[in-house]
């Protein structure tokens, strides 16, 4: 099977909030593919971040897809709000809703791509009965709630398992599904993450904490290409 295109998705959780629109414009100009938007409610996770109003404010600053990761409970009430605010992709944790199939359908009904997020201790088995409604699978390589955490190595095995499920689905004629990784992604581990099967890489402090956005994104892409040359 042909390797899927790769994407780098800077997480604005690590950006300078005093000039968020400028940060988004700069990181997209530097080569970012998606903008990752972390939503925390101080209930599902022990932190509070940003909501639909910030998404609305950022939407005029970029045409890049806005990738909204909901770390909230419940999810169904807020999904239409983010769709209206300009989100392109909305993902959520299956534990945060009583009916994941219904929540995925709700996202798609509002014109967005839909996905599930798997925390480190969450089984991938949730995927098996909703594959037809998935556009994205997001594997967390840290426990959700805070930026700047260290990568959990067992996420590599989980990525490989998710990749096998996705490839089998697509070989049977199913729709493309992006495999995204979030948490502790850096220049020194992105190649091994790519080799495990990820095609979309969320990075926060690794990008926004670097003075040269274009330089670090280019370096990440070079590491991704190294991994592809070793696995093809």
XYZ file of C-alpha atoms in Angstrom:
232
model
C 0.000 0.000 0.000
C 1.281 3.487 -0.865
C 2.414 5.434 2.193
C -0.078 8.179 3.080
C 0.898 11.830 2.844
C 2.348 13.234 6.032
C 1.180 16.335 7.866
C 2.620 18.483 10.619
C 0.047 20.042 12.951
C 1.436 22.599 15.408
C -0.563 22.776 18.633
C -1.464 26.351 19.480
C -1.587 25.385 23.157
C 2.157 26.154 23.093
C 1.832 29.393 21.093
C 1.970 32.952 22.405
C -1.687 33.615 23.284
C -1.121 37.372 23.304
C -0.621 37.224 19.527
C -2.361 34.022 18.512
C -3.486 35.134 15.052
C 0.058 36.161 14.152
C 1.420 32.876 15.510
C -0.982 30.880 13.334
C -0.109 32.884 10.224
C 3.604 32.514 10.882
C 3.566 28.768 11.513
C 1.459 28.091 8.406
C 3.813 30.250 6.340
C 6.652 28.160 7.803
C 5.147 24.985 6.370
C 2.552 23.684 8.840
C -0.263 21.631 7.288
C -2.933 21.693 10.017
C -3.498 23.835 13.097
C -4.144 21.683 16.171
C -6.613 23.206 18.630
C -6.716 21.682 22.130
C -9.995 22.151 24.019
C -9.940 21.340 27.751
C -12.809 21.743 30.222
C -11.224 21.181 33.682
C -13.619 18.229 34.009
C -12.586 15.512 31.565
C -8.988 16.696 31.989
C -7.460 18.758 34.834
C -6.883 21.904 32.817
C -8.865 24.678 31.136
C -7.963 26.065 27.726
C -9.930 27.608 24.854
C -13.370 27.405 23.291
C -15.310 28.105 20.094
C -14.876 31.902 20.314
C -11.110 31.518 19.866
C -11.672 29.236 16.869
C -13.974 31.863 15.347
C -11.332 34.537 15.912
C -8.576 32.450 14.304
C -10.523 31.279 11.277
C -9.917 34.453 9.195
C -6.166 34.158 9.785
C -5.650 30.913 7.847
C -7.101 28.581 5.258
C -5.214 25.641 6.806
C -7.471 22.992 8.339
C -8.253 23.607 12.006
C -8.018 20.301 13.865
C -10.082 20.519 17.074
C -9.283 17.968 19.790
C -12.082 17.914 22.352
C -10.970 16.992 25.863
C -14.405 17.759 27.255
C -17.371 15.870 28.660
C -20.019 15.675 27.283
C -19.189 16.404 23.637
C -22.444 16.569 21.682
C -23.474 20.075 22.740
C -20.156 21.648 21.799
C -19.648 19.890 18.453
C -22.067 22.170 16.528
C -20.478 25.222 18.159
C -17.032 24.330 16.842
C -18.393 23.423 13.417
C -20.013 26.856 13.239
C -16.771 28.456 14.482
C -14.870 27.103 11.476
C -13.367 23.791 12.580
C -12.505 21.403 9.751
C -11.766 18.337 11.873
C -13.255 17.448 15.271
C -11.994 14.560 17.392
C -13.093 13.395 20.836
C -12.370 10.715 23.424
C -14.866 7.818 23.266
C -15.087 7.741 27.075
C -16.489 11.294 26.997
C -19.778 10.384 25.287
C -22.431 7.740 25.893
C -22.815 7.055 22.164
C -19.587 7.457 20.152
C -21.269 6.387 16.897
C -23.871 9.128 17.273
C -21.242 11.747 18.153
C -19.147 10.845 15.099
C -22.244 11.116 12.899
C -23.045 14.499 14.463
C -19.616 15.837 13.513
C -20.001 14.684 9.929
C -23.559 15.995 9.737
C -22.123 19.435 10.506
C -19.705 19.212 7.593
C -16.507 18.348 9.488
C -14.177 15.366 9.405
C -14.603 13.168 12.483
C -12.266 11.159 14.649
C -11.660 9.304 17.877
C -8.862 9.996 20.360
C -7.199 7.213 22.341
C -5.506 8.068 25.628
C -2.548 5.878 26.682
C -4.725 3.380 28.598
C -7.691 3.420 26.190
C -8.190 0.354 23.999
C -8.258 0.690 20.226
C -11.233 -1.710 20.169
C -13.574 1.303 20.029
C -12.464 1.724 16.390
C -13.763 -1.583 15.165
C -17.470 -0.802 15.019
C -17.262 2.787 13.741
C -14.611 2.522 11.021
C -17.063 3.796 8.422
C -17.441 7.069 10.340
C -13.753 7.758 11.015
C -11.638 10.264 9.127
C -8.972 10.522 11.828
C -7.614 8.299 14.590
C -5.582 10.239 17.160
C -3.259 8.290 19.451
C -2.178 10.161 22.577
C 1.448 9.592 23.541
C 0.944 11.527 26.794
C -1.969 11.649 29.194
C -4.251 14.452 28.009
C -4.471 17.735 29.852
C -1.110 19.469 29.684
C 1.449 20.427 27.061
C 5.165 19.804 27.394
C 4.969 16.201 28.642
C 7.390 13.425 27.722
C 6.535 10.861 25.056
C 5.221 7.514 26.371
C 7.155 4.824 24.424
C 4.298 2.279 24.429
C 2.473 4.619 22.049
C 4.673 3.248 19.261
C 3.181 -0.218 19.652
C -0.295 1.259 19.781
C 0.374 3.251 16.600
C 1.481 0.083 14.819
C -1.716 -1.699 15.877
C -3.848 1.232 14.706
C -1.978 1.347 11.393
C -2.730 -2.340 10.769
C -6.429 -1.777 11.449
C -6.553 1.233 9.126
C -4.611 -0.464 6.334
C -6.853 -3.538 6.504
C -9.926 -1.323 6.335
C -8.642 0.572 3.305
C -7.588 -2.626 1.558
C -11.211 -3.759 1.865
C -12.353 -0.570 0.111
C -12.841 1.703 3.110
C -12.266 5.446 3.132
C -8.860 6.967 3.983
C -8.273 7.504 7.706
C -5.472 9.726 8.989
C -3.387 8.350 11.868
C -2.392 11.208 14.129
C -0.028 11.276 17.124
C -0.099 13.878 19.900
C 2.224 14.283 22.860
C 5.960 14.704 23.251
C 6.635 14.680 19.495
C 10.107 16.114 18.862
C 12.884 16.119 16.302
C 14.628 13.186 18.018
C 11.644 10.786 18.017
C 9.553 11.774 14.996
C 11.309 9.248 12.746
C 10.443 6.320 15.026
C 6.883 7.637 15.264
C 6.641 7.703 11.476
C 8.105 4.204 11.252
C 5.371 2.989 13.630
C 2.724 4.225 11.204
C 1.722 7.793 12.050
C 1.097 10.168 9.163
C 0.020 13.282 11.090
C 2.198 14.772 13.814
C 1.007 17.188 16.484
C 3.844 19.187 18.026
C 3.470 22.072 20.438
C 6.524 23.242 22.344
C 8.837 21.492 19.859
C 7.713 24.029 17.243
C 6.473 27.088 19.117
C 9.382 26.865 21.548
C 11.844 27.095 18.665
C 12.917 30.506 17.299
C 12.829 29.320 13.675
C 9.468 27.718 12.822
C 10.432 27.017 9.212
C 13.734 25.479 10.261
C 12.266 23.095 12.824
C 9.384 22.049 10.545
C 11.857 21.367 7.715
C 14.032 19.348 10.102
C 11.008 17.310 11.193
C 10.122 16.579 7.570
C 13.702 15.451 6.910
C 13.482 12.992 9.816
C 10.134 11.716 8.518
C 11.710 11.089 5.097
C 14.572 9.182 6.733
C 12.044 6.877 8.400
C 10.206 6.328 5.127
C 13.442 5.422 3.328
C 14.193 2.813 5.989
C 10.720 1.239 5.952
C 10.043 1.109 2.194
